[in-house]
Amino acid sequence: MSETAEAIRIDVWLWHARQFKTRSLATTVVQKGRLRLTSAGTTRRISKPSALVRAGDTLTLPRNGRIVRLQILALGSRRGPASEAQALYREVEDEQTEASHV
């Protein structure tokens, strides 16, 4: 991966990862302050679509009536097929969620 691709705008990553159908929809959700970014152990609310994300960061966002946490595995260079998009992240289960399933 080149040095220029170490970080990517949050709205672009959400679109590449197929979390939202359009980039403008991803931008709107970010501007409403509905995402939290955990990077280097620090969690903060994101409200600017120009905020940068990196591999290893964790996003918390609303999806289909529930809150999901996604660990960013890769940044991606395009909005490709679903299989390519799914390789960009993994869903993180909370300890509380895992305990309730036991």
mmCIF file of N, CA, C and O in Angstrom:
data_model
loop_
_atom_site.group_PDB
_atom_site.id
_atom_site.type_symbol
_atom_site.label_atom_id
_atom_site.label_comp_id
_atom_site.label_asym_id
_atom_site.label_seq_id
_atom_site.Cartn_x
_atom_site.Cartn_y
_atom_site.Cartn_z
ATOM 1 N N MET A 1 0.855 -1.181 0.000
ATOM 2 C CA MET A 1 0.000 0.000 0.000
ATOM 3 C C MET A 1 0.891 1.232 0.000
ATOM 4 O O MET A 1 1.869 1.301 0.724
ATOM 5 N N SER A 2 0.587 2.201 -0.806
ATOM 6 C CA SER A 2 1.407 3.398 -0.897
ATOM 7 C C SER A 2 1.198 4.306 0.302
ATOM 8 O O SER A 2 0.212 4.215 1.016
ATOM 9 N N GLU A 3 2.161 5.210 0.521
ATOM 10 C CA GLU A 3 2.084 6.107 1.671
ATOM 11 C C GLU A 3 0.894 7.044 1.582
ATOM 12 O O GLU A 3 0.353 7.449 2.595
ATOM 13 N N THR A 4 0.465 7.401 0.388
ATOM 14 C CA THR A 4 -0.665 8.314 0.239
ATOM 15 C C THR A 4 -1.984 7.645 0.613
ATOM 16 O O THR A 4 -2.963 8.313 0.848
ATOM 17 N N ALA A 5 -1.978 6.310 0.691
ATOM 18 C CA ALA A 5 -3.214 5.587 0.994
ATOM 19 C C ALA A 5 -3.267 5.133 2.457
ATOM 20 O O ALA A 5 -3.966 4.194 2.777
ATOM 21 N N GLU A 6 -2.512 5.781 3.352
ATOM 22 C CA GLU A 6 -2.506 5.395 4.759
ATOM 23 C C GLU A 6 -3.801 5.788 5.460
ATOM 24 O O GLU A 6 -4.141 5.221 6.479
ATOM 25 N N ALA A 7 -4.502 6.771 4.933
ATOM 26 C CA ALA A 7 -5.757 7.233 5.521
ATOM 27 C C ALA A 7 -6.701 7.636 4.393
ATOM 28 O O ALA A 7 -6.267 7.960 3.292
ATOM 29 N N ILE A 8 -7.998 7.597 4.698
ATOM 30 C CA ILE A 8 -9.016 7.945 3.708
ATOM 31 C C ILE A 8 -10.159 8.657 4.426
ATOM 32 O O ILE A 8 -10.382 8.431 5.614
ATOM 33 N N ARG A 9 -10.850 9.516 3.715
ATOM 34 C CA ARG A 9 -12.000 10.216 4.302
ATOM 35 C C ARG A 9 -13.050 9.208 4.756
ATOM 36 O O ARG A 9 -13.282 8.206 4.090
ATOM 37 N N ILE A 10 -13.690 9.501 5.870
ATOM 38 C CA ILE A 10 -14.699 8.599 6.427
ATOM 39 C C ILE A 10 -15.860 8.373 5.462
ATOM 40 O O ILE A 10 -16.326 7.255 5.293
ATOM 41 N N ASP A 11 -16.332 9.425 4.794
ATOM 42 C CA ASP A 11 -17.462 9.258 3.880
ATOM 43 C C ASP A 11 -17.097 8.374 2.694
ATOM 44 O O ASP A 11 -17.894 7.542 2.254
ATOM 45 N N VAL A 12 -15.881 8.504 2.207
ATOM 46 C CA VAL A 12 -15.428 7.683 1.084
ATOM 47 C C VAL A 12 -15.294 6.219 1.526
ATOM 48 O O VAL A 12 -15.733 5.314 0.822
ATOM 49 N N TRP A 13 -14.710 5.996 2.722
ATOM 50 C CA TRP A 13 -14.560 4.623 3.201
ATOM 51 C C TRP A 13 -15.918 3.960 3.401
ATOM 52 O O TRP A 13 -16.105 2.803 3.011
ATOM 53 N N LEU A 14 -16.873 4.659 3.997
ATOM 54 C CA LEU A 14 -18.209 4.100 4.209
ATOM 55 C C LEU A 14 -18.854 3.715 2.879
ATOM 56 O O LEU A 14 -19.538 2.696 2.777
ATOM 57 N N TRP A 15 -18.630 4.509 1.863
ATOM 58 C CA TRP A 15 -19.174 4.229 0.532
ATOM 59 C C TRP A 15 -18.448 3.036 -0.094
ATOM 60 O O TRP A 15 -19.090 2.117 -0.622
ATOM 61 N N HIS A 16 -17.109 3.016 -0.011
ATOM 62 C CA HIS A 16 -16.340 1.881 -0.546
ATOM 63 C C HIS A 16 -16.747 0.580 0.124
ATOM 64 O O HIS A 16 -16.832 -0.461 -0.525
ATOM 65 N N ALA A 17 -16.992 0.636 1.451
ATOM 66 C CA ALA A 17 -17.334 -0.560 2.215
ATOM 67 C C ALA A 17 -18.813 -0.918 2.096
ATOM 68 O O ALA A 17 -19.289 -1.831 2.757
ATOM 69 N N ARG A 18 -19.536 -0.180 1.264
ATOM 70 C CA ARG A 18 -20.957 -0.430 1.000
ATOM 71 C C ARG A 18 -21.823 -0.374 2.258
ATOM 72 O O ARG A 18 -22.804 -1.096 2.387
ATOM 73 N N GLN A 19 -21.474 0.529 3.170
ATOM 74 C CA GLN A 19 -22.302 0.742 4.349
ATOM 75 C C GLN A 19 -23.477 1.656 4.020
ATOM 76 O O GLN A 19 -24.489 1.628 4.694
ATOM 77 N N PHE A 20 -23.318 2.462 2.972
ATOM 78 C CA PHE A 20 -24.378 3.345 2.494
ATOM 79 C C PHE A 20 -24.411 3.273 0.979
ATOM 80 O O PHE A 20 -23.384 3.085 0.332
ATOM 81 N N LYS A 21 -25.604 3.423 0.430
ATOM 82 C CA LYS A 21 -25.817 3.259 -1.010
ATOM 83 C C LYS A 21 -25.111 4.341 -1.828
ATOM 84 O O LYS A 21 -24.630 4.082 -2.925
ATOM 85 N N THR A 22 -25.083 5.569 -1.278
ATOM 86 C CA THR A 22 -24.422 6.664 -1.986
ATOM 87 C C THR A 22 -23.445 7.367 -1.048
ATOM 88 O O THR A 22 -23.586 7.318 0.176
ATOM 89 N N ARG A 23 -22.471 8.036 -1.641
ATOM 90 C CA ARG A 23 -21.518 8.793 -0.832
ATOM 91 C C ARG A 23 -22.211 9.967 -0.152
ATOM 92 O O ARG A 23 -21.890 10.310 0.981
ATOM 93 N N SER A 24 -23.184 10.586 -0.819
ATOM 94 C CA SER A 24 -23.888 11.711 -0.208
ATOM 95 C C SER A 24 -24.696 11.270 1.011
ATOM 96 O O SER A 24 -24.800 12.008 1.993
ATOM 97 N N LEU A 25 -25.242 10.066 0.996
ATOM 98 C CA LEU A 25 -25.951 9.545 2.161
ATOM 99 C C LEU A 25 -24.973 9.309 3.315
ATOM 100 O O LEU A 25 -25.264 9.633 4.467
ATOM 101 N N ALA A 26 -23.803 8.765 3.008
ATOM 102 C CA ALA A 26 -22.765 8.576 4.027
ATOM 103 C C ALA A 26 -22.362 9.930 4.615
ATOM 104 O O ALA A 26 -22.234 10.073 5.833
ATOM 105 N N THR A 27 -22.210 10.936 3.765
ATOM 106 C CA THR A 27 -21.850 12.284 4.213
ATOM 107 C C THR A 27 -22.913 12.835 5.152
ATOM 108 O O THR A 27 -22.591 13.408 6.200
ATOM 109 N N THR A 28 -24.168 12.663 4.815
ATOM 110 C CA THR A 28 -25.272 13.160 5.645
ATOM 111 C C THR A 28 -25.264 12.518 7.029
ATOM 112 O O THR A 28 -25.407 13.205 8.040
ATOM 113 N N VAL A 29 -25.086 11.217 7.086
ATOM 114 C CA VAL A 29 -25.064 10.511 8.377
ATOM 115 C C VAL A 29 -23.888 10.988 9.225
ATOM 116 O O VAL A 29 -24.026 11.223 10.422
ATOM 117 N N VAL A 30 -22.732 11.173 8.598
ATOM 118 C CA VAL A 30 -21.562 11.661 9.331
ATOM 119 C C VAL A 30 -21.831 13.070 9.858
ATOM 120 O O VAL A 30 -21.557 13.363 11.031
ATOM 121 N N GLN A 31 -22.392 13.951 9.031
ATOM 122 C CA GLN A 31 -22.647 15.333 9.443
ATOM 123 C C GLN A 31 -23.637 15.423 10.598
ATOM 124 O O GLN A 31 -23.589 16.362 11.384
ATOM 125 N N LYS A 32 -24.522 14.447 10.721
ATOM 126 C CA LYS A 32 -25.481 14.427 11.833
ATOM 127 C C LYS A 32 -24.823 13.988 13.134
ATOM 128 O O LYS A 32 -25.473 13.982 14.176
ATOM 129 N N GLY A 33 -23.547 13.606 13.093
ATOM 130 C CA GLY A 33 -22.819 13.217 14.293
ATOM 131 C C GLY A 33 -23.199 11.852 14.829
ATOM 132 O O GLY A 33 -23.121 11.608 16.024
ATOM 133 N N ARG A 34 -23.582 10.943 13.966
ATOM 134 C CA ARG A 34 -24.062 9.629 14.399
ATOM 135 C C ARG A 34 -22.974 8.558 14.407
ATOM 136 O O ARG A 34 -23.272 7.397 14.643
ATOM 137 N N LEU A 35 -21.737 8.930 14.148
ATOM 138 C CA LEU A 35 -20.656 7.958 14.144
ATOM 139 C C LEU A 35 -19.651 8.272 15.238
ATOM 140 O O LEU A 35 -19.411 9.430 15.550
ATOM 141 N N ARG A 36 -19.082 7.199 15.786
ATOM 142 C CA ARG A 36 -17.972 7.351 16.720
ATOM 143 C C ARG A 36 -16.784 6.601 16.137
ATOM 144 O O ARG A 36 -16.936 5.502 15.600
ATOM 145 N N LEU A 37 -15.623 7.198 16.269
ATOM 146 C CA LEU A 37 -14.389 6.620 15.762
ATOM 147 C C LEU A 37 -13.462 6.350 16.929
ATOM 148 O O LEU A 37 -13.199 7.254 17.732
ATOM 149 N N THR A 38 -12.984 5.124 17.029
ATOM 150 C CA THR A 38 -11.984 4.781 18.034
ATOM 151 C C THR A 38 -10.678 4.556 17.297
ATOM 152 O O THR A 38 -10.574 3.664 16.451
ATOM 153 N N SER A 39 -9.705 5.407 17.609
ATOM 154 C CA SER A 39 -8.408 5.349 16.958
ATOM 155 C C SER A 39 -7.335 5.515 18.025
ATOM 156 O O SER A 39 -7.390 6.467 18.813
ATOM 157 N N ALA A 40 -6.391 4.606 18.073
ATOM 158 C CA ALA A 40 -5.295 4.639 19.053
ATOM 159 C C ALA A 40 -5.834 4.734 20.479
ATOM 160 O O ALA A 40 -5.313 5.475 21.302
ATOM 161 N N GLY A 41 -6.918 4.016 20.764
ATOM 162 C CA GLY A 41 -7.470 3.967 22.108
ATOM 163 C C GLY A 41 -8.330 5.147 22.514
ATOM 164 O O GLY A 41 -8.851 5.192 23.615
ATOM 165 N N THR A 42 -8.507 6.111 21.633
ATOM 166 C CA THR A 42 -9.320 7.288 21.919
ATOM 167 C C THR A 42 -10.588 7.251 21.075
ATOM 168 O O THR A 42 -10.526 7.064 19.866
ATOM 169 N N THR A 43 -11.747 7.430 21.732
ATOM 170 C CA THR A 43 -13.023 7.438 21.021
ATOM 171 C C THR A 43 -13.527 8.860 20.932
ATOM 172 O O THR A 43 -13.501 9.609 21.911
ATOM 173 N N ARG A 44 -13.977 9.241 19.737
ATOM 174 C CA ARG A 44 -14.552 10.576 19.544
ATOM 175 C C ARG A 44 -15.695 10.500 18.547
ATOM 176 O O ARG A 44 -15.746 9.619 17.701
ATOM 177 N N ARG A 45 -16.623 11.432 18.706
ATOM 178 C CA ARG A 45 -17.752 11.529 17.788
ATOM 179 C C ARG A 45 -17.274 12.260 16.534
ATOM 180 O O ARG A 45 -16.578 13.253 16.618
ATOM 181 N N ILE A 46 -17.673 11.748 15.389
ATOM 182 C CA ILE A 46 -17.279 12.328 14.106
ATOM 183 C C ILE A 46 -18.457 13.086 13.520
ATOM 184 O O ILE A 46 -19.562 12.549 13.448
ATOM 185 N N SER A 47 -18.239 14.323 13.098
ATOM 186 C CA SER A 47 -19.310 15.087 12.454
ATOM 187 C C SER A 47 -18.845 15.742 11.158
ATOM 188 O O SER A 47 -19.603 16.464 10.526
ATOM 189 N N LYS A 48 -17.612 15.480 10.763
ATOM 190 C CA LYS A 48 -17.100 16.032 9.504
ATOM 191 C C LYS A 48 -16.742 14.893 8.562
ATOM 192 O O LYS A 48 -15.961 13.999 8.923
ATOM 193 N N PRO A 49 -17.304 14.903 7.363
ATOM 194 C CA PRO A 49 -17.023 13.830 6.408
ATOM 195 C C PRO A 49 -15.560 13.786 5.963
ATOM 196 O O PRO A 49 -15.114 12.793 5.412
ATOM 197 N N SER A 50 -14.812 14.841 6.233
ATOM 198 C CA SER A 50 -13.399 14.868 5.857
ATOM 199 C C SER A 50 -12.507 14.210 6.903
ATOM 200 O O SER A 50 -11.300 14.105 6.696
ATOM 201 N N ALA A 51 -13.089 13.742 8.015
ATOM 202 C CA ALA A 51 -12.298 13.052 9.045
ATOM 203 C C ALA A 51 -11.641 11.826 8.415
ATOM 204 O O ALA A 51 -12.248 11.131 7.602
ATOM 205 N N LEU A 52 -10.410 11.569 8.800
ATOM 206 C CA LEU A 52 -9.656 10.473 8.211
ATOM 207 C C LEU A 52 -9.731 9.218 9.075
ATOM 208 O O LEU A 52 -9.704 9.302 10.302
ATOM 209 N N VAL A 53 -9.819 8.062 8.411
ATOM 210 C CA VAL A 53 -9.781 6.775 9.091
ATOM 211 C C VAL A 53 -8.608 5.973 8.542
ATOM 212 O O VAL A 53 -8.173 6.188 7.412
ATOM 213 N N ARG A 54 -8.126 5.057 9.372
ATOM 214 C CA ARG A 54 -6.993 4.222 9.009
ATOM 215 C C ARG A 54 -7.311 2.764 9.327
ATOM 216 O O ARG A 54 -8.184 2.490 10.146
ATOM 217 N N ALA A 55 -6.583 1.865 8.726
ATOM 218 C CA ALA A 55 -6.725 0.446 9.057
ATOM 219 C C ALA A 55 -6.411 0.279 10.544
ATOM 220 O O ALA A 55 -5.483 0.888 11.062
ATOM 221 N N GLY A 56 -7.242 -0.490 11.241
ATOM 222 C CA GLY A 56 -7.089 -0.689 12.678
ATOM 223 C C GLY A 56 -8.059 0.140 13.504
ATOM 224 O O GLY A 56 -8.296 -0.160 14.665
ATOM 225 N N ASP A 57 -8.627 1.196 12.922
ATOM 226 C CA ASP A 57 -9.627 2.010 13.619
ATOM 227 C C ASP A 57 -10.924 1.222 13.749
ATOM 228 O O ASP A 57 -11.179 0.286 12.993
ATOM 229 N N THR A 58 -11.761 1.639 14.711
ATOM 230 C CA THR A 58 -13.073 1.027 14.898
ATOM 231 C C THR A 58 -14.144 2.091 14.775
ATOM 232 O O THR A 58 -14.019 3.160 15.371
ATOM 233 N N LEU A 59 -15.183 1.814 13.998
ATOM 234 C CA LEU A 59 -16.317 2.718 13.826
ATOM 235 C C LEU A 59 -17.534 2.156 14.528
ATOM 236 O O LEU A 59 -17.792 0.952 14.460
ATOM 237 N N THR A 60 -18.297 3.022 15.174
ATOM 238 C CA THR A 60 -19.580 2.650 15.755
ATOM 239 C C THR A 60 -20.627 3.481 15.036
ATOM 240 O O THR A 60 -20.523 4.716 15.015
ATOM 241 N N LEU A 61 -21.624 2.827 14.424
ATOM 242 C CA LEU A 61 -22.593 3.545 13.623
ATOM 243 C C LEU A 61 -23.942 2.838 13.626
ATOM 244 O O LEU A 61 -24.029 1.649 13.891
ATOM 245 N N PRO A 62 -25.016 3.597 13.330
ATOM 246 C CA PRO A 62 -26.339 2.975 13.234
ATOM 247 C C PRO A 62 -26.510 2.285 11.880
ATOM 248 O O PRO A 62 -26.128 2.830 10.854
ATOM 249 N N ARG A 63 -27.038 1.052 11.895
ATOM 250 C CA ARG A 63 -27.320 0.326 10.656
ATOM 251 C C ARG A 63 -28.590 -0.479 10.850
ATOM 252 O O ARG A 63 -28.660 -1.319 11.750
ATOM 253 N N ASN A 64 -29.593 -0.224 10.039
ATOM 254 C CA ASN A 64 -30.838 -0.999 10.043
ATOM 255 C C ASN A 64 -31.466 -1.129 11.433
ATOM 256 O O ASN A 64 -31.836 -2.215 11.859
ATOM 257 N N GLY A 65 -31.545 -0.034 12.148
ATOM 258 C CA GLY A 65 -32.203 -0.015 13.443
ATOM 259 C C GLY A 65 -31.383 -0.556 14.603
ATOM 260 O O GLY A 65 -31.908 -0.756 15.689
ATOM 261 N N ARG A 66 -30.105 -0.808 14.387
ATOM 262 C CA ARG A 66 -29.252 -1.254 15.491
ATOM 263 C C ARG A 66 -27.885 -0.586 15.379
ATOM 264 O O ARG A 66 -27.542 -0.031 14.343
ATOM 265 N N ILE A 67 -27.143 -0.646 16.459
ATOM 266 C CA ILE A 67 -25.807 -0.059 16.483
ATOM 267 C C ILE A 67 -24.801 -1.164 16.201
ATOM 268 O O ILE A 67 -24.835 -2.223 16.833
ATOM 269 N N VAL A 68 -23.896 -0.922 15.248
ATOM 270 C CA VAL A 68 -22.860 -1.903 14.919
ATOM 271 C C VAL A 68 -21.485 -1.278 15.106
ATOM 272 O O VAL A 68 -21.319 -0.065 14.983
ATOM 273 N N ARG A 69 -20.534 -2.135 15.403
ATOM 274 C CA ARG A 69 -19.136 -1.721 15.503
ATOM 275 C C ARG A 69 -18.363 -2.443 14.425
ATOM 276 O O ARG A 69 -18.444 -3.674 14.309
ATOM 277 N N LEU A 70 -17.616 -1.689 13.639
ATOM 278 C CA LEU A 70 -16.834 -2.248 12.543
ATOM 279 C C LEU A 70 -15.366 -1.924 12.743
ATOM 280 O O LEU A 70 -15.007 -0.763 12.952
ATOM 281 N N GLN A 71 -14.529 -2.941 12.662
ATOM 282 C CA GLN A 71 -13.096 -2.705 12.676
ATOM 283 C C GLN A 71 -12.647 -2.571 11.229
ATOM 284 O O GLN A 71 -12.957 -3.434 10.398
ATOM 285 N N ILE A 72 -11.929 -1.509 10.938
ATOM 286 C CA ILE A 72 -11.449 -1.260 9.582
ATOM 287 C C ILE A 72 -10.210 -2.114 9.351
ATOM 288 O O ILE A 72 -9.211 -1.975 10.054
ATOM 289 N N LEU A 73 -10.283 -3.008 8.374
ATOM 290 C CA LEU A 73 -9.171 -3.895 8.040
ATOM 291 C C LEU A 73 -8.331 -3.340 6.894
ATOM 292 O O LEU A 73 -7.130 -3.554 6.842
ATOM 293 N N ALA A 74 -8.990 -2.660 5.956
ATOM 294 C CA ALA A 74 -8.306 -2.094 4.791
ATOM 295 C C ALA A 74 -9.071 -0.855 4.339
ATOM 296 O O ALA A 74 -10.229 -0.659 4.714
ATOM 297 N N LEU A 75 -8.424 -0.032 3.531
ATOM 298 C CA LEU A 75 -9.047 1.222 3.103
ATOM 299 C C LEU A 75 -9.790 1.106 1.784
ATOM 300 O O LEU A 75 -10.777 1.783 1.571
ATOM 301 N N GLY A 76 -9.328 0.277 0.903
ATOM 302 C CA GLY A 76 -9.989 0.138 -0.399
ATOM 303 C C GLY A 76 -9.625 1.293 -1.316
ATOM 304 O O GLY A 76 -9.324 2.388 -0.863
ATOM 305 N N SER A 77 -9.687 1.025 -2.599
ATOM 306 C CA SER A 77 -9.354 2.059 -3.574
ATOM 307 C C SER A 77 -10.518 2.367 -4.505
ATOM 308 O O SER A 77 -10.437 3.268 -5.328
ATOM 309 N N ARG A 78 -11.616 1.594 -4.359
ATOM 310 C CA ARG A 78 -12.789 1.811 -5.207
ATOM 311 C C ARG A 78 -13.999 1.184 -4.541
ATOM 312 O O ARG A 78 -13.883 0.413 -3.598
ATOM 313 N N ARG A 79 -15.166 1.487 -5.078
ATOM 314 C CA ARG A 79 -16.391 0.827 -4.636
ATOM 315 C C ARG A 79 -16.589 -0.383 -5.543
ATOM 316 O O ARG A 79 -17.155 -0.301 -6.622
ATOM 317 N N GLY A 80 -16.099 -1.499 -5.093
ATOM 318 C CA GLY A 80 -16.149 -2.713 -5.884
ATOM 319 C C GLY A 80 -17.344 -3.574 -5.527
ATOM 320 O O GLY A 80 -18.291 -3.114 -4.877
ATOM 321 N N PRO A 81 -17.314 -4.836 -5.928
ATOM 322 C CA PRO A 81 -18.405 -5.753 -5.610
ATOM 323 C C PRO A 81 -18.497 -5.999 -4.100
ATOM 324 O O PRO A 81 -17.559 -5.718 -3.353
ATOM 325 N N ALA A 82 -19.612 -6.554 -3.665
ATOM 326 C CA ALA A 82 -19.862 -6.777 -2.241
ATOM 327 C C ALA A 82 -18.756 -7.602 -1.593
ATOM 328 O O ALA A 82 -18.341 -7.321 -0.467
ATOM 329 N N SER A 83 -18.266 -8.619 -2.286
ATOM 330 C CA SER A 83 -17.212 -9.462 -1.710
ATOM 331 C C SER A 83 -15.951 -8.652 -1.427
ATOM 332 O O SER A 83 -15.277 -8.866 -0.418
ATOM 333 N N GLU A 84 -15.638 -7.720 -2.312
ATOM 334 C CA GLU A 84 -14.477 -6.849 -2.110
ATOM 335 C C GLU A 84 -14.730 -5.888 -0.945
ATOM 336 O O GLU A 84 -13.855 -5.649 -0.125
ATOM 337 N N ALA A 85 -15.936 -5.367 -0.857
ATOM 338 C CA ALA A 85 -16.287 -4.438 0.223
ATOM 339 C C ALA A 85 -16.230 -5.122 1.579
ATOM 340 O O ALA A 85 -15.768 -4.533 2.565
ATOM 341 N N GLN A 86 -16.674 -6.371 1.664
ATOM 342 C CA GLN A 86 -16.685 -7.094 2.936
ATOM 343 C C GLN A 86 -15.277 -7.377 3.451
ATOM 344 O O GLN A 86 -15.086 -7.582 4.649
ATOM 345 N N ALA A 87 -14.283 -7.349 2.575
ATOM 346 C CA ALA A 87 -12.898 -7.566 2.996
ATOM 347 C C ALA A 87 -12.307 -6.318 3.660
ATOM 348 O O ALA A 87 -11.223 -6.383 4.232
ATOM 349 N N LEU A 88 -13.023 -5.195 3.606
ATOM 350 C CA LEU A 88 -12.521 -3.950 4.174
ATOM 351 C C LEU A 88 -12.761 -3.834 5.673
ATOM 352 O O LEU A 88 -12.168 -2.990 6.332
ATOM 353 N N TYR A 89 -13.638 -4.669 6.228
ATOM 354 C CA TYR A 89 -13.999 -4.536 7.643
ATOM 355 C C TYR A 89 -14.440 -5.878 8.213
ATOM 356 O O TYR A 89 -14.679 -6.832 7.491
ATOM 357 N N ARG A 90 -14.532 -5.902 9.548
ATOM 358 C CA ARG A 90 -15.173 -7.028 10.220
ATOM 359 C C ARG A 90 -16.032 -6.454 11.331
ATOM 360 O O ARG A 90 -15.679 -5.447 11.950
ATOM 361 N N GLU A 91 -17.164 -7.078 11.564
ATOM 362 C CA GLU A 91 -18.067 -6.623 12.617
ATOM 363 C C GLU A 91 -17.526 -7.099 13.959
ATOM 364 O O GLU A 91 -17.147 -8.255 14.107
ATOM 365 N N VAL A 92 -17.486 -6.186 14.920
ATOM 366 C CA VAL A 92 -16.954 -6.474 16.246
ATOM 367 C C VAL A 92 -18.122 -6.694 17.190
ATOM 368 O O VAL A 92 -19.032 -5.869 17.275
ATOM 369 N N GLU A 93 -18.106 -7.819 17.889
ATOM 370 C CA GLU A 93 -19.135 -8.112 18.890
ATOM 371 C C GLU A 93 -18.698 -7.541 20.225
ATOM 372 O O GLU A 93 -17.538 -7.667 20.610
ATOM 373 N N ASP A 94 -19.617 -6.904 20.938
ATOM 374 C CA ASP A 94 -19.336 -6.415 22.289
ATOM 375 C C ASP A 94 -19.323 -7.587 23.252
ATOM 376 O O ASP A 94 -20.001 -8.584 23.039
ATOM 377 N N GLU A 95 -18.589 -7.430 24.353
ATOM 378 C CA GLU A 95 -18.564 -8.463 25.386
ATOM 379 C C GLU A 95 -19.958 -8.710 25.937
ATOM 380 O O GLU A 95 -20.359 -9.821 26.202
ATOM 381 N N GLN A 96 -20.744 -7.630 26.122
ATOM 382 C CA GLN A 96 -22.104 -7.757 26.647
ATOM 383 C C GLN A 96 -22.981 -8.547 25.688
ATOM 384 O O GLN A 96 -23.776 -9.384 26.089
ATOM 385 N N THR A 97 -22.845 -8.288 24.395
ATOM 386 C CA THR A 97 -23.635 -8.990 23.382
ATOM 387 C C THR A 97 -23.270 -10.476 23.386
ATOM 388 O O THR A 97 -24.144 -11.332 23.354
ATOM 389 N N GLU A 98 -21.971 -10.774 23.455
ATOM 390 C CA GLU A 98 -21.539 -12.161 23.454
ATOM 391 C C GLU A 98 -22.046 -12.882 24.695
ATOM 392 O O GLU A 98 -22.471 -14.024 24.638
ATOM 393 N N ALA A 99 -22.032 -12.213 25.855
ATOM 394 C CA ALA A 99 -22.486 -12.832 27.107
ATOM 395 C C ALA A 99 -23.987 -13.126 27.068
ATOM 396 O O ALA A 99 -24.442 -14.128 27.614
ATOM 397 N N SER A 100 -24.757 -12.278 26.403
ATOM 398 C CA SER A 100 -26.200 -12.494 26.345
ATOM 399 C C SER A 100 -26.579 -13.647 25.425
ATOM 400 O O SER A 100 -27.665 -14.181 25.512
ATOM 401 N N HIS A 101 -25.687 -14.039 24.524
ATOM 402 C CA HIS A 101 -25.955 -15.153 23.608
ATOM 403 C C HIS A 101 -25.605 -16.496 24.203
ATOM 404 O O HIS A 101 -25.889 -17.517 23.600
ATOM 405 N N VAL A 102 -24.969 -16.509 25.358
ATOM 406 C CA VAL A 102 -24.536 -17.769 25.981
ATOM 407 C C VAL A 102 -25.640 -18.370 26.788
ATOM 408 O O VAL A 102 -26.488 -17.775 27.320
#
